[in-house]
mmCIF file of C-alpha atoms and ligand atoms in Angstrom:
data_model
loop_
_atom_site.group_PDB
_atom_site.id
_atom_site.type_symbol
_atom_site.label_atom_id
_atom_site.label_comp_id
_atom_site.label_asym_id
_atom_site.label_seq_id
_atom_site.Cartn_x
_atom_site.Cartn_y
_atom_site.Cartn_z
ATOM 1 C CA MET E 1 0.000 0.000 0.000
ATOM 2 C CA VAL E 2 1.335 3.433 -0.905
ATOM 3 C CA LEU E 3 0.571 6.134 1.627
ATOM 4 C CA LYS E 4 -0.077 9.620 0.302
ATOM 5 C CA PHE E 5 0.514 12.721 2.379
ATOM 6 C CA HIS E 6 0.130 16.438 1.911
ATOM 7 C CA ASN E 7 3.685 17.682 1.533
ATOM 8 C CA GLU E 8 3.010 21.407 1.461
ATOM 9 C CA ILE E 9 2.720 24.007 4.177
ATOM 10 C CA ILE E 10 -0.859 24.967 5.025
ATOM 11 C CA THR E 11 -1.252 28.695 5.612
ATOM 12 C CA ILE E 12 -3.978 29.535 8.104
ATOM 13 C CA ASP E 13 -3.748 33.361 8.181
ATOM 14 C CA SER E 14 -7.399 33.763 7.266
ATOM 15 C CA TRP E 15 -8.819 30.921 9.340
ATOM 16 C CA ARG E 16 -11.363 31.895 11.981
ATOM 17 C CA PRO E 17 -10.046 31.574 15.560
ATOM 18 C CA ASP E 18 -12.200 29.582 17.946
ATOM 19 C CA GLU E 19 -12.602 31.906 20.914
ATOM 20 C CA THR E 20 -14.166 29.217 23.111
ATOM 21 C CA TYR E 21 -11.081 27.027 23.270
ATOM 22 C CA ASP E 22 -9.226 28.660 26.161
ATOM 23 C CA GLY E 23 -12.145 28.410 28.517
ATOM 24 C CA VAL E 24 -13.295 24.927 27.624
ATOM 25 C CA PHE E 25 -10.208 22.819 27.078
ATOM 26 C CA PRO E 26 -7.422 22.195 29.530
ATOM 27 C CA LYS E 27 -4.342 24.209 28.948
ATOM 28 C CA GLY E 28 -1.424 21.917 28.392
ATOM 29 C CA ALA E 29 2.238 22.638 28.414
ATOM 30 C CA ARG E 30 2.492 24.119 24.948
ATOM 31 C CA GLU E 31 1.281 27.248 23.260
ATOM 32 C CA LYS E 32 -1.637 26.459 21.014
ATOM 33 C CA GLU E 33 -4.704 27.971 19.465
ATOM 34 C CA VAL E 34 -7.763 26.556 17.829
ATOM 35 C CA TYR E 35 -9.124 27.610 14.457
ATOM 36 C CA PHE E 36 -11.921 26.678 12.122
ATOM 37 C CA SER E 37 -11.022 25.815 8.572
ATOM 38 C CA PRO E 38 -12.840 27.724 5.829
ATOM 39 C CA ASP E 39 -15.617 26.253 3.719
ATOM 40 C CA ASN E 40 -14.190 24.296 0.805
ATOM 41 C CA PRO E 41 -10.541 24.637 1.799
ATOM 42 C CA LYS E 42 -7.989 24.295 -0.963
ATOM 43 C CA PRO E 43 -5.864 21.445 0.319
ATOM 44 C CA THR E 44 -8.073 18.408 -0.122
ATOM 45 C CA CYS E 45 -6.755 16.879 3.096
ATOM 46 C CA ILE E 46 -8.407 19.664 5.128
ATOM 47 C CA LYS E 47 -11.996 19.168 6.245
ATOM 48 C CA SER E 48 -14.429 21.950 5.509
ATOM 49 C CA ASP E 49 -15.472 24.180 8.448
ATOM 50 C CA TRP E 50 -13.742 21.933 10.966
ATOM 51 C CA ARG E 51 -11.846 22.606 14.141
ATOM 52 C CA TYR E 52 -8.038 22.388 14.030
ATOM 53 C CA LEU E 53 -5.453 22.803 16.727
ATOM 54 C CA PHE E 54 -2.465 24.941 15.820
ATOM 55 C CA LYS E 55 0.197 23.701 18.145
ATOM 56 C CA LEU E 56 3.576 25.344 18.550
ATOM 57 C CA SER E 57 6.799 23.934 19.854
ATOM 58 C CA ARG E 58 7.013 23.867 23.640
ATOM 59 C CA SER E 59 9.702 26.419 24.049
ATOM 60 C CA ARG E 60 10.218 28.124 20.793
ATOM 61 C CA SER E 61 13.466 29.598 22.041
ATOM 62 C CA TRP E 62 15.332 26.332 22.521
ATOM 63 C CA CYS E 63 13.487 23.650 20.544
ATOM 64 C CA PRO E 64 11.626 25.420 17.724
ATOM 65 C CA TRP E 65 11.619 22.165 15.753
ATOM 66 C CA GLN E 66 9.472 20.247 18.269
ATOM 67 C CA PHE E 67 6.208 20.619 16.349
ATOM 68 C CA TRP E 68 7.621 18.297 13.683
ATOM 69 C CA VAL E 69 7.315 15.422 16.120
ATOM 70 C CA GLU E 70 3.494 15.661 15.891
ATOM 71 C CA VAL E 71 3.682 15.573 12.097
ATOM 72 C CA ILE E 72 6.069 12.629 12.109
ATOM 73 C CA ALA E 73 4.014 10.713 14.688
ATOM 74 C CA TYR E 74 0.966 11.097 12.457
ATOM 75 C CA ARG E 75 2.784 9.705 9.441
ATOM 76 C CA LEU E 76 4.258 6.900 11.490
ATOM 77 C CA GLY E 77 0.807 6.152 12.925
ATOM 78 C CA CYS E 78 -0.498 5.720 9.367
ATOM 79 C CA LEU E 79 2.417 3.474 8.514
ATOM 80 C CA ILE E 80 1.950 1.181 11.497
ATOM 81 C CA ASP E 81 -1.849 1.384 11.442
ATOM 82 C CA VAL E 82 -2.323 3.071 14.809
ATOM 83 C CA PRO E 83 -4.813 5.970 14.665
ATOM 84 C CA VAL E 84 -3.246 9.402 15.269
ATOM 85 C CA PRO E 85 -5.058 12.650 14.396
ATOM 86 C CA PRO E 86 -3.859 14.011 11.056
ATOM 87 C CA ALA E 87 -1.100 16.559 11.656
ATOM 88 C CA TYR E 88 0.182 18.918 8.968
ATOM 89 C CA VAL E 89 2.729 21.695 8.841
ATOM 90 C CA GLY E 90 0.842 24.938 9.498
ATOM 91 C CA LEU E 91 1.990 28.512 8.955
ATOM 92 C CA ASN E 92 0.342 31.427 10.698
ATOM 93 C CA ARG E 93 1.509 34.928 9.779
ATOM 94 C CA GLN E 94 -1.042 36.548 12.069
ATOM 95 C CA TYR E 95 0.070 34.817 15.266
ATOM 96 C CA GLN E 96 2.858 37.301 15.833
ATOM 97 C CA THR E 97 3.035 40.405 13.713
ATOM 98 C CA GLY E 98 5.884 40.452 11.260
ATOM 99 C CA GLU E 99 6.810 36.843 11.934
ATOM 100 C CA ASP E 100 6.219 33.535 10.243
ATOM 101 C CA THR E 101 4.988 31.179 12.947
ATOM 102 C CA TYR E 102 5.112 27.484 12.148
ATOM 103 C CA GLY E 103 3.330 24.789 14.081
ATOM 104 C CA ALA E 104 1.550 21.474 13.777
ATOM 105 C CA LEU E 105 -1.945 21.848 12.360
ATOM 106 C CA ILE E 106 -3.918 19.012 13.916
ATOM 107 C CA GLU E 107 -7.378 17.853 12.928
ATOM 108 C CA TRP E 108 -9.963 17.724 15.724
ATOM 109 C CA PHE E 109 -10.898 14.101 16.286
ATOM 110 C CA TYR E 110 -14.558 14.474 17.106
ATOM 111 C CA ASP E 111 -17.479 16.603 16.036
ATOM 112 C CA GLU E 112 -18.151 19.138 18.738
ATOM 113 C CA ARG E 113 -21.777 19.564 17.625
ATOM 114 C CA LYS E 114 -22.656 15.874 17.735
ATOM 115 C CA ASP E 115 -20.223 13.971 19.928
ATOM 116 C CA MET E 116 -19.036 14.085 23.496
ATOM 117 C CA TYR E 117 -15.510 13.550 24.699
ATOM 118 C CA ILE E 118 -14.388 12.205 28.070
ATOM 119 C CA GLU E 119 -10.793 12.669 29.105
ATOM 120 C CA GLY E 120 -8.997 9.745 30.709
ATOM 121 C CA GLY E 121 -8.303 12.051 33.655
ATOM 122 C CA GLN E 122 -11.995 12.531 34.399
ATOM 123 C CA PHE E 123 -12.308 8.773 34.688
ATOM 124 C CA MET E 124 -9.168 8.237 36.769
ATOM 125 C CA GLY E 125 -10.241 11.059 39.080
ATOM 126 C CA GLN E 126 -13.553 9.295 39.704
ATOM 127 C CA LEU E 127 -11.932 5.996 40.571
ATOM 128 C CA ILE E 128 -8.923 7.038 42.588
ATOM 129 C CA LYS E 129 -9.350 9.249 45.600
ATOM 130 C CA ASN E 130 -7.247 12.418 45.546
ATOM 131 C CA TYR E 131 -6.045 11.660 42.033
ATOM 132 C CA ASP E 132 -3.302 14.144 41.218
ATOM 133 C CA ARG E 133 -4.172 15.217 37.704
ATOM 134 C CA LYS E 134 -1.240 17.549 37.472
ATOM 135 C CA LYS E 135 1.445 14.916 37.893
ATOM 136 C CA GLY E 136 -0.667 11.860 37.175
ATOM 137 C CA ILE E 137 1.453 9.663 39.383
ATOM 138 C CA GLN E 138 -1.502 7.349 40.048
ATOM 139 C CA HIS E 139 -2.064 6.693 36.328
ATOM 140 C CA ASN E 140 -1.725 2.937 36.093
ATOM 141 C CA TRP E 141 -2.319 0.023 33.771
ATOM 142 C CA GLU E 142 -3.571 -2.374 36.404
ATOM 143 C CA LEU E 143 -6.691 -0.233 36.748
ATOM 144 C CA LEU E 144 -7.113 0.577 33.065
ATOM 145 C CA SER E 145 -6.798 -3.038 31.982
ATOM 146 C CA ARG E 146 -9.947 -3.856 33.935
ATOM 147 C CA LEU E 147 -11.896 -1.829 31.397
ATOM 148 C CA LYS E 148 -11.464 -4.597 28.850
ATOM 149 C CA ASP E 149 -14.723 -6.108 30.071
ATOM 150 C CA PHE E 150 -16.663 -2.881 29.557
ATOM 151 C CA ILE E 151 -15.063 -0.910 26.772
ATOM 152 C CA PRO E 152 -14.703 -2.497 23.347
ATOM 153 C CA ASP E 153 -11.204 -3.019 21.972
ATOM 154 C CA THR E 154 -9.397 -1.982 25.139
ATOM 155 C CA ILE E 155 -6.519 -4.408 24.638
ATOM 156 C CA GLU E 156 -6.285 -3.732 20.886
ATOM 157 C CA TYR E 157 -6.249 0.011 21.547
ATOM 158 C CA TRP E 158 -3.489 -0.086 24.127
ATOM 159 C CA ALA E 159 -1.501 -2.608 22.093
ATOM 160 C CA GLY E 160 -1.446 0.025 19.347
ATOM 161 C CA VAL E 161 -0.738 2.989 21.601
ATOM 162 C CA PHE E 162 1.981 1.172 23.560
ATOM 163 C CA THR E 163 3.613 0.212 20.264
ATOM 164 C CA LEU E 164 3.531 3.767 18.951
ATOM 165 C CA ASP E 165 4.733 5.290 22.218
ATOM 166 C CA SER E 166 7.548 2.782 22.620
ATOM 167 C CA LEU E 167 8.661 3.358 19.036
ATOM 168 C CA ILE E 168 8.825 7.118 19.350
ATOM 169 C CA GLY E 169 9.852 7.115 23.017
ATOM 170 C CA ASN E 170 6.817 9.111 24.119
ATOM 171 C CA THR E 171 7.008 9.649 27.862
ATOM 172 C CA ASP E 172 3.885 11.788 28.130
ATOM 173 C CA ARG E 173 0.807 9.581 27.573
ATOM 174 C CA HIS E 174 -0.730 10.784 30.827
ATOM 175 C CA GLN E 175 -4.397 10.495 31.754
ATOM 176 C CA ASP E 176 -5.364 13.552 29.721
ATOM 177 C CA ASN E 177 -3.588 12.437 26.589
ATOM 178 C CA TRP E 178 -6.150 9.737 25.818
ATOM 179 C CA GLY E 179 -9.886 9.552 26.258
ATOM 180 C CA TRP E 180 -13.191 8.289 24.939
ATOM 181 C CA ILE E 181 -15.348 9.612 22.170
ATOM 182 C CA LEU E 182 -19.079 9.183 22.595
ATOM 183 C CA LYS E 183 -20.054 9.436 18.976
ATOM 184 C CA GLY E 184 -23.509 10.892 18.485
ATOM 185 C CA ALA E 185 -24.098 11.365 22.240
ATOM 186 C CA LYS E 186 -25.027 15.029 21.927
ATOM 187 C CA GLN E 187 -27.587 14.211 19.291
ATOM 188 C CA ASN E 188 -28.984 11.227 21.087
ATOM 189 C CA PRO E 189 -27.748 10.505 24.635
ATOM 190 C CA GLU E 190 -29.467 7.100 24.511
ATOM 191 C CA ASP E 191 -27.736 5.901 21.411
ATOM 192 C CA TYR E 192 -24.062 6.595 20.853
ATOM 193 C CA LYS E 193 -20.947 4.679 19.904
ATOM 194 C CA LEU E 194 -18.123 4.583 22.403
ATOM 195 C CA SER E 195 -14.523 4.407 21.213
ATOM 196 C CA TYR E 196 -11.057 5.378 22.341
ATOM 197 C CA SER E 197 -9.556 8.607 21.057
ATOM 198 C CA PRO E 198 -6.769 8.423 18.522
ATOM 199 C CA ALA E 199 -3.298 8.819 20.054
ATOM 200 C CA PHE E 200 -2.971 12.613 20.289
ATOM 201 C CA ASP E 201 -0.291 14.823 21.885
ATOM 202 C CA ASN E 202 2.785 12.999 20.675
ATOM 203 C CA GLY E 203 5.313 15.829 20.885
ATOM 204 C CA THR E 204 7.331 14.668 23.903
ATOM 205 C CA ALA E 205 9.201 12.117 21.854
ATOM 206 C CA LEU E 206 11.762 11.346 19.174
ATOM 207 C CA GLY E 207 14.620 13.051 20.972
ATOM 208 C CA TYR E 208 13.090 16.534 20.499
ATOM 209 C CA GLU E 209 15.035 17.702 23.547
ATOM 210 C CA ILE E 210 18.434 16.855 22.046
ATOM 211 C CA ARG E 211 20.237 19.634 20.237
ATOM 212 C CA GLU E 212 21.757 18.880 16.909
ATOM 213 C CA LYS E 213 25.285 19.541 18.108
ATOM 214 C CA ASP E 214 24.793 16.774 20.703
ATOM 215 C CA PHE E 215 23.717 14.025 18.275
ATOM 216 C CA VAL E 216 27.325 12.935 18.034
ATOM 217 C CA LYS E 217 27.324 12.010 21.733
ATOM 218 C CA TYR E 218 24.810 9.274 20.933
ATOM 219 C CA GLN E 219 27.327 7.520 18.751
ATOM 220 C CA ASP E 220 28.678 6.250 22.030
ATOM 221 C CA GLY E 221 26.867 2.902 22.306
ATOM 222 C CA ASN E 222 26.644 3.026 26.101
ATOM 223 C CA ARG E 223 25.090 6.444 26.124
ATOM 224 C CA LEU E 224 22.626 5.542 23.394
ATOM 225 C CA ASN E 225 21.683 2.362 25.174
ATOM 226 C CA ARG E 226 21.100 4.243 28.416
ATOM 227 C CA TYR E 227 18.944 6.779 26.602
ATOM 228 C CA LEU E 228 16.863 4.074 24.954
ATOM 229 C CA THR E 229 16.431 1.788 27.929
ATOM 230 C CA HIS E 230 17.005 3.542 31.251
ATOM 231 C CA PRO E 231 13.796 2.984 33.235
ATOM 232 C CA GLN E 232 13.860 6.485 34.692
ATOM 233 C CA ARG E 233 13.401 8.095 31.306
ATOM 234 C CA ALA E 234 12.664 5.460 28.644
ATOM 235 C CA ARG E 235 9.279 4.672 30.074
ATOM 236 C CA HIS E 236 5.577 5.102 29.544
ATOM 237 C CA HIS E 237 4.006 7.785 31.635
ATOM 238 C CA MET E 238 1.618 5.136 32.953
ATOM 239 C CA LYS E 239 2.825 2.991 35.832
ATOM 240 C CA TRP E 240 2.312 -0.752 35.601
ATOM 241 C CA SER E 241 0.383 -0.728 38.877
ATOM 242 C CA LEU E 242 -0.277 1.642 41.722
ATOM 243 C CA ASN E 243 2.070 -0.177 44.029
ATOM 244 C CA GLU E 244 4.885 -0.465 41.499
ATOM 245 C CA ARG E 245 8.118 -0.053 43.442
ATOM 246 C CA GLU E 246 10.607 0.642 40.672
ATOM 247 C CA PRO E 247 9.908 2.221 37.295
ATOM 248 C CA ILE E 248 10.079 -0.180 34.352
ATOM 249 C CA ASN E 249 11.197 0.730 30.862
ATOM 250 C CA PHE E 250 9.093 0.617 27.667
ATOM 251 C CA TYR E 251 10.164 -2.918 26.805
ATOM 252 C CA GLU E 252 9.631 -4.442 30.219
ATOM 253 C CA PHE E 253 6.193 -2.855 30.251
ATOM 254 C CA VAL E 254 5.412 -4.358 26.856
ATOM 255 C CA ARG E 255 6.739 -7.744 27.984
ATOM 256 C CA LYS E 256 4.439 -7.763 30.996
ATOM 257 C CA PHE E 257 1.523 -6.566 28.861
ATOM 258 C CA VAL E 258 1.978 -9.385 26.355
ATOM 259 C CA VAL E 259 2.412 -11.984 29.084
ATOM 260 C CA GLN E 260 -0.842 -10.753 30.610
ATOM 261 C CA PHE E 261 -2.656 -10.582 27.269
ATOM 262 C CA PRO E 262 -1.047 -12.994 24.784
ATOM 263 C CA LYS E 263 -3.452 -11.878 22.061
ATOM 264 C CA ALA E 264 -1.612 -8.539 22.024
ATOM 265 C CA LYS E 265 1.533 -10.160 20.654
ATOM 266 C CA PRO E 266 0.420 -10.673 17.039
ATOM 267 C CA ILE E 267 -1.279 -7.278 17.118
ATOM 268 C CA MET E 268 1.959 -5.570 18.098
ATOM 269 C CA GLU E 269 3.945 -7.629 15.618
ATOM 270 C CA GLY E 270 1.550 -6.468 12.942
ATOM 271 C CA HIS E 271 2.106 -2.817 13.909
ATOM 272 C CA LEU E 272 5.839 -3.398 13.774
ATOM 273 C CA SER E 273 5.887 -4.927 10.311
ATOM 274 C CA PHE E 274 7.258 -1.935 8.442
ATOM 275 C CA SER E 275 10.625 -1.349 6.895
ATOM 276 C CA ARG E 276 13.128 1.458 7.081
ATOM 277 C CA GLU E 277 12.547 2.051 3.394
ATOM 278 C CA GLN E 278 8.852 2.652 3.985
ATOM 279 C CA ALA E 279 9.506 4.948 6.933
ATOM 280 C CA LYS E 280 12.063 6.903 4.921
ATOM 281 C CA GLU E 281 9.724 7.249 1.999
ATOM 282 C CA THR E 282 6.951 8.501 4.278
ATOM 283 C CA LEU E 283 9.113 11.099 6.014
ATOM 284 C CA GLU E 284 11.519 12.012 3.224
ATOM 285 C CA PRO E 285 9.637 15.094 1.917
ATOM 286 C CA LEU E 286 9.542 16.821 5.331
ATOM 287 C CA PRO E 287 12.995 18.447 5.415
ATOM 288 C CA GLU E 288 12.283 20.165 2.094
ATOM 289 C CA MET E 289 9.082 21.793 3.292
ATOM 290 C CA VAL E 290 10.237 24.643 5.523
ATOM 291 C CA THR E 291 13.326 26.673 4.758
ATOM 292 C CA ASP E 292 13.181 28.936 7.817
ATOM 293 C CA LYS E 293 16.520 28.162 9.465
ATOM 294 C CA ARG E 294 15.267 28.250 13.025
ATOM 295 C CA CYS E 295 12.491 25.742 12.801
ATOM 296 C CA ARG E 296 13.021 23.671 9.689
ATOM 297 C CA LEU E 297 13.462 19.936 10.070
ATOM 298 C CA THR E 298 17.045 19.252 9.126
ATOM 299 C CA ARG E 299 17.922 16.064 7.331
ATOM 300 C CA LYS E 300 20.353 15.371 10.119
ATOM 301 C CA ARG E 301 17.551 15.496 12.709
ATOM 302 C CA LEU E 302 15.299 13.322 10.595
ATOM 303 C CA ASP E 303 18.066 10.719 10.224
ATOM 304 C CA PHE E 304 18.666 10.831 13.976
ATOM 305 C CA MET E 305 14.943 10.288 14.597
ATOM 306 C CA LEU E 306 14.858 7.382 12.148
ATOM 307 C CA ASP E 307 17.828 5.803 13.911
ATOM 308 C CA LEU E 308 16.019 6.091 17.244
ATOM 309 C CA ILE E 309 12.821 4.614 15.810
ATOM 310 C CA PHE E 310 14.624 1.612 14.352
ATOM 311 C CA LYS E 311 16.739 0.993 17.453
ATOM 312 C CA ARG E 312 13.541 0.993 19.508
ATOM 313 C CA LYS E 313 11.804 -1.190 16.958
ATOM 314 C CA LYS E 314 14.546 -3.775 17.309
ATOM 315 C CA LEU E 315 14.302 -3.704 21.104
ATOM 316 C CA LEU E 316 10.544 -4.172 20.852
ATOM 317 C CA GLU E 317 10.884 -7.063 18.421
ATOM 318 C CA GLU E 318 13.395 -8.767 20.696
ATOM 319 C CA THR E 319 11.018 -8.282 23.611
ATOM 320 C CA LEU E 320 8.128 -9.849 21.715
ATOM 321 C CA GLU E 321 10.283 -12.767 20.572
ATOM 322 C CA GLN E 322 11.149 -13.526 24.183
ATOM 323 C CA CYS E 323 7.447 -13.741 25.038
ATOM 324 C CA GLY E 324 7.003 -17.031 23.162
ATOM 325 C CA SER E 325 3.988 -17.632 20.984
HETATM 326 N N1 LIG L 1 -6.897 16.549 17.719
HETATM 327 C C1 LIG L 1 -7.618 16.860 18.801
HETATM 328 N N2 LIG L 1 -8.970 16.725 18.779
HETATM 329 C C2 LIG L 1 -9.710 17.017 19.875
HETATM 330 N N3 LIG L 1 -9.196 17.479 21.032
HETATM 331 C C3 LIG L 1 -7.864 17.644 21.110
HETATM 332 C C4 LIG L 1 -7.012 17.331 20.002
HETATM 333 N N4 LIG L 1 -5.741 17.582 20.371
HETATM 334 C C5 LIG L 1 -5.797 18.043 21.634
HETATM 335 N N5 LIG L 1 -7.070 18.096 22.078
HETATM 336 C C6 LIG L 1 -7.544 18.584 23.402
HETATM 337 O O1 LIG L 1 -6.738 19.680 23.799
HETATM 338 C C7 LIG L 1 -6.003 19.352 24.999
HETATM 339 C C8 LIG L 1 -4.578 19.904 24.888
HETATM 340 O O2 LIG L 1 -3.935 19.397 23.710
HETATM 341 P P1 LIG L 1 -2.594 18.555 23.783
HETATM 342 O O3 LIG L 1 -2.258 18.142 22.403
HETATM 343 O O4 LIG L 1 -2.754 17.461 24.781
HETATM 344 O O5 LIG L 1 -1.565 19.664 24.245
HETATM 345 P P2 LIG L 1 -0.467 19.761 25.415
HETATM 346 O O6 LIG L 1 0.823 19.270 24.821
HETATM 347 O O7 LIG L 1 -0.403 21.193 25.716
HETATM 348 O O8 LIG L 1 -0.955 18.904 26.554
HETATM 349 C C9 LIG L 1 -6.065 17.836 25.073
HETATM 350 O O9 LIG L 1 -5.957 17.390 26.407
HETATM 351 C C10 LIG L 1 -7.413 17.508 24.458
HETATM 352 O O10 LIG L 1 -8.452 17.674 25.389
HETATM 353 MG MG1 LIG L 2 -1.749 16.985 26.471
#
């Protein structure tokens, strides 16, 4: 299958800002605004009159390239068949006068007029007394796994999300970075379809925090290995269980998950069945798109990210192999 992506910048200067966003949605760590697309937008990938998040890099002063991670995670999600909201390269020349502001332009994943959305945090807060939603230290798999008997596709969903997050090294899948969509619930509260949200907010990943001049340090095998596997940093945000004593890394988490739910193994193997050639082909056009020196995606950074993805992929494959059949 050949995947097709929109490889041009989408300019949103004339898009209508959504003034309700600030009051209604939780403010996360990064600067972002919400806009409505125009009727009949030119790029065919853009939905007509639809909400989009314009999400900037966390600290534009020291990692202005971070927004690329959302765009790359979307393309990777398509490649491995794990749903991620479509993310494009957006340009806003109205955001700051006299400046070209680039960010990830991310499609809203539900229809505000018809559907309802429940954040994972609302649920965790109901179940765990004094749940600390700021730090999310009580976010744990032991509790979430029990939902398999009530919410369709719970194991399939997390098999996909754990694969994606382990591949990109996402350490930020906290309780408010997943949720449930109640499709049609606003139209008819008696008759709606419940599903998990796509994997959104993928920016804390792919070595975004490493400066280009420091890539060379990761040629040292020990350092790279520590970065990829040290349980203090190479780990899901979610704990395995509330009483977990020591943090476990991405791979140990996946091993335990597959031992607990053997049916997840072939699902994860399926997600992992992509080649470096395919990943390269999917991501190759990105460094050409933005020329602005401060925030373009350099080829060097893309290669570094690809190396990380494929090192992690190998570690995941080895983990799955060890789990038997
Ligand atoms: N594509 C999307 N569709 C619908 N809601 C979204 C989407 N992306 C983000 N949100 C909402 O906006 C909130 C903040 O966005 P997020 O991407 O998590 O930013 P941050 O990195 O600041 O946490 C999310 O918790 C979620 O409620
Ligand atoms: Mg978030």
